[in-house]
Tab-separated table of C-alpha atoms in Angstrom:
chain	number	residue	atom	x	y	z
A	1	MET	CA	163.563	126.337	137.089
A	2	SER	CA	166.965	127.640	136.120
A	3	ILE	CA	167.945	126.338	132.714
A	4	LEU	CA	171.449	124.951	132.282
A	5	ASP	CA	171.030	124.443	128.560
A	6	GLU	CA	168.199	124.332	126.038
A	7	TRP	CA	167.705	122.473	122.772
A	8	VAL	CA	164.721	123.289	120.587
A	9	ILE	CA	163.186	121.038	117.953
A	10	ARG	CA	160.855	123.143	115.831
A	11	ARG	CA	157.968	121.862	113.798
A	12	ASP	CA	157.054	124.842	111.660
A	13	GLY	CA	153.762	123.664	110.183
A	14	ALA	CA	155.181	123.712	106.645
A	15	PRO	CA	153.138	122.185	103.821
A	16	GLY	CA	153.019	118.425	104.127
A	17	GLN	CA	153.431	118.471	107.919
A	18	VAL	CA	150.555	117.483	110.132
A	19	GLY	CA	149.479	119.876	112.883
A	20	ARG	CA	150.310	123.410	113.825
A	21	PRO	CA	153.716	124.909	114.532
A	22	ALA	CA	155.189	123.743	117.816
A	23	ASP	CA	158.429	123.618	119.745
A	24	PHE	CA	159.710	120.697	121.745
A	25	LYS	CA	162.260	121.919	124.277
A	26	LEU	CA	164.755	119.766	126.100
A	27	TRP	CA	166.046	121.568	129.144
A	28	GLY	CA	168.797	120.664	131.550
A	29	CYS	CA	167.859	121.927	135.014
A	30	LEU	CA	170.603	123.981	136.648
A	31	ALA	CA	169.354	123.115	140.143
A	32	CYS	CA	169.050	119.326	139.881
A	33	GLY	CA	170.833	118.500	136.624
A	34	GLN	CA	167.880	116.451	135.379
A	35	PRO	CA	166.539	116.802	131.828
A	36	GLN	CA	162.970	117.900	131.152
A	37	LEU	CA	161.042	117.733	127.880
A	38	TRP	CA	158.447	120.461	127.268
A	39	TYR	CA	155.888	120.905	124.505
A	40	GLU	CA	155.013	124.424	123.456
A	41	PRO	CA	152.759	126.365	122.749
A	42	GLU	CA	150.821	124.620	125.554
A	43	ASN	CA	153.771	124.885	127.956
A	44	GLN	CA	153.214	121.271	128.968
A	45	ARG	CA	155.894	119.151	130.603
A	46	LEU	CA	156.051	115.777	128.866
A	47	TRP	CA	158.916	114.238	130.833
A	48	PRO	CA	159.459	113.457	133.627
A	49	PRO	CA	155.767	112.809	134.171
A	50	VAL	CA	153.900	115.099	136.500
A	51	THR	CA	152.178	113.372	139.391
A	52	ALA	CA	149.642	114.815	141.778
A	53	LEU	CA	150.464	112.328	144.524
A	54	ALA	CA	151.605	113.588	147.880
A	55	PRO	CA	154.831	112.337	149.495
A	56	GLY	CA	152.854	110.292	152.058
A	57	VAL	CA	151.723	107.754	149.449
A	58	PRO	CA	153.885	104.601	149.687
A	59	THR	CA	156.415	104.229	146.882
A	60	SER	CA	155.043	100.923	145.595
A	61	ILE	CA	151.546	102.390	145.239
A	62	ALA	CA	152.799	105.665	143.766
A	63	ARG	CA	154.727	103.616	141.195
A	64	GLU	CA	151.466	102.039	140.005
A	65	MET	CA	149.879	105.486	139.634
A	66	VAL	CA	152.885	106.790	137.702
A	67	GLU	CA	152.489	103.862	135.309
A	68	ALA	CA	148.746	104.535	135.031
A	69	ARG	CA	149.525	108.162	134.152
A	70	ALA	CA	152.140	107.053	131.600
A	71	CYS	CA	149.569	104.771	129.955
A	72	PHE	CA	147.106	107.647	129.816
A	73	ASP	CA	149.719	110.002	128.355
A	74	ALA	CA	150.430	107.395	125.657
A	75	ASN	CA	146.681	107.257	124.815
A	76	LEU	CA	146.436	103.723	126.252
A	77	TYR	CA	143.213	104.332	128.175
A	78	THR	CA	142.308	100.707	128.786
A	79	ALA	CA	145.771	100.060	130.208
A	80	ALA	CA	145.456	103.170	132.382
A	81	ALA	CA	142.209	101.819	133.862
A	82	VAL	CA	143.851	98.475	134.590
A	83	MET	CA	146.763	100.223	136.327
A	84	VAL	CA	144.330	102.245	138.438
A	85	ARG	CA	142.740	98.956	139.503
A	86	ARG	CA	146.185	97.612	140.455
A	87	THR	CA	146.705	100.773	142.485
A	88	LEU	CA	143.493	100.082	144.410
A	89	GLU	CA	144.603	96.508	145.066
A	90	GLY	CA	147.930	97.769	146.397
A	91	MET	CA	146.197	100.314	148.623
A	92	CYS	CA	143.922	97.621	150.071
A	93	ILE	CA	146.867	95.316	150.797
A	94	ASP	CA	148.828	98.193	152.349
A	95	GLN	CA	145.840	99.062	154.532
A	96	GLY	CA	145.812	95.501	155.899
A	97	THR	CA	142.692	94.059	154.300
A	98	GLN	CA	142.312	90.322	154.650
A	99	LYS	CA	140.080	89.790	151.610
A	100	LYS	CA	141.635	88.762	148.300
A	101	ALA	CA	138.816	89.918	146.011
A	102	LEU	CA	139.015	93.677	145.439
A	103	PHE	CA	135.256	94.104	145.854
A	104	GLN	CA	135.411	92.538	149.314
A	105	ALA	CA	138.663	94.312	150.245
A	106	LEU	CA	137.057	97.689	149.508
A	107	GLN	CA	134.044	96.686	151.576
A	108	GLU	CA	136.406	95.808	154.413
A	109	LEU	CA	137.995	99.267	154.214
A	110	ARG	CA	134.513	100.768	154.395
A	111	ASP	CA	133.460	98.541	157.287
A	112	ASN	CA	136.658	99.464	159.198
A	113	GLY	CA	135.953	103.178	158.703
A	114	LYS	CA	138.955	103.850	156.457
A	115	ILE	CA	136.774	104.994	153.566
A	116	GLU	CA	133.200	106.143	153.692
A	117	GLY	CA	130.137	106.720	151.523
A	118	ARG	CA	131.142	108.467	148.329
A	119	LEU	CA	134.785	107.331	148.547
A	120	PHE	CA	133.612	103.732	148.702
A	121	ASP	CA	131.316	104.340	145.716
A	122	TRP	CA	134.228	105.915	143.805
A	123	ALA	CA	136.506	103.012	144.597
A	124	GLN	CA	133.889	100.521	143.444
A	125	ALA	CA	133.357	102.474	140.212
A	126	LEU	CA	137.123	102.439	139.597
A	127	ARG	CA	137.181	98.693	140.266
A	128	VAL	CA	134.410	98.148	137.697
A	129	LEU	CA	136.209	100.301	135.123
A	130	GLY	CA	139.429	98.375	135.801
A	131	ASN	CA	137.549	95.127	135.275
A	132	GLN	CA	136.242	96.495	131.973
A	133	GLY	CA	139.834	97.104	130.950
A	134	ALA	CA	141.201	93.818	132.263
A	135	HIS	CA	138.659	91.537	130.588
A	136	PHE	CA	138.178	91.411	126.844
A	137	SER	CA	135.017	92.992	125.518
A	138	GLU	CA	133.932	95.056	122.541
A	139	GLU	CA	133.745	98.123	124.798
A	140	SER	CA	136.966	100.069	125.241
A	141	VAL	CA	137.763	102.529	128.014
A	142	SER	CA	137.238	106.110	126.852
A	143	ARG	CA	139.717	108.911	127.352
A	144	GLU	CA	137.258	110.693	129.636
A	145	ASP	CA	136.718	107.609	131.810
A	146	ALA	CA	140.463	107.020	132.070
A	147	ALA	CA	141.062	110.678	133.026
A	148	ASP	CA	138.346	110.474	135.681
A	149	ALA	CA	139.804	107.204	136.963
A	150	LEU	CA	143.206	108.845	137.437
A	151	SER	CA	141.722	111.872	139.198
A	152	LEU	CA	139.511	109.826	141.484
A	153	ALA	CA	142.278	107.365	142.348
A	154	GLU	CA	144.635	110.232	143.218
A	155	ALA	CA	141.945	111.788	145.423
A	156	LEU	CA	141.349	108.456	147.143
A	157	LEU	CA	145.077	107.933	147.781
A	158	ASN	CA	145.434	111.469	149.103
A	159	TYR	CA	142.472	110.847	151.416
A	160	ILE	CA	143.862	107.557	152.752
A	161	TYR	CA	147.514	108.583	153.099
A	162	VAL	CA	147.530	112.364	153.528
A	163	PHE	CA	144.212	113.681	154.781
A	164	THR	CA	143.775	110.900	157.334
A	165	ALA	CA	147.312	111.342	158.699
A	166	LYS	CA	146.886	115.126	158.974
A	167	TYR	CA	143.553	114.705	160.732
A	168	GLU	CA	145.022	112.205	163.209
A	169	GLU	CA	147.968	114.568	163.916
A	170	PHE	CA	145.524	117.420	164.495
A	171	GLN	CA	143.441	115.313	166.883
A	172	LYS	CA	146.523	114.227	168.878
A	173	ARG	CA	147.776	117.790	169.134
A	174	ARG	CA	144.359	119.040	170.281
A	175	GLN	CA	144.077	116.256	172.864
A	176	ALA	CA	147.587	116.977	174.173
A	177	SER	CA	146.832	120.684	174.543
A	178	ALA	CA	143.559	119.899	176.352
A	179	ASN	CA	145.389	117.860	179.014
């Protein structure tokens, strides 16, 4: 990234301050003009949020994942799990399932061959974790479970929207060259 301008906010770790020395850098990108907020020394981009979703994921579903990631980044792990569950619901609707209940909609995706074995198990585990977040209980969603939920949901979306499309394109191209 080419930097148009840079502003640094330094926390020097002086007595009375919590934590170690760190810089927060606000950069203006020369290429796109958009601001970015970075935290150093970890060299971590805080804003805009980083997403691992491929361009093939529909915007409405990607939006749910971005919100799930934002919840996670704000240490709202229960909310992140609920947003992952919403993402699964959106994926099922987008894939044309007729069932309203998420459990049954995921089964329908499995029965129609859109997800298989371990992916179905993952999706069901994410649904259960989302239920844990959506319904009051004494048990909260841990950071580790929320992080896994985000990773697994992203993998599932990439499988449904990217891997499957690439495989179908490959098969069509191979069939056309065989004829």
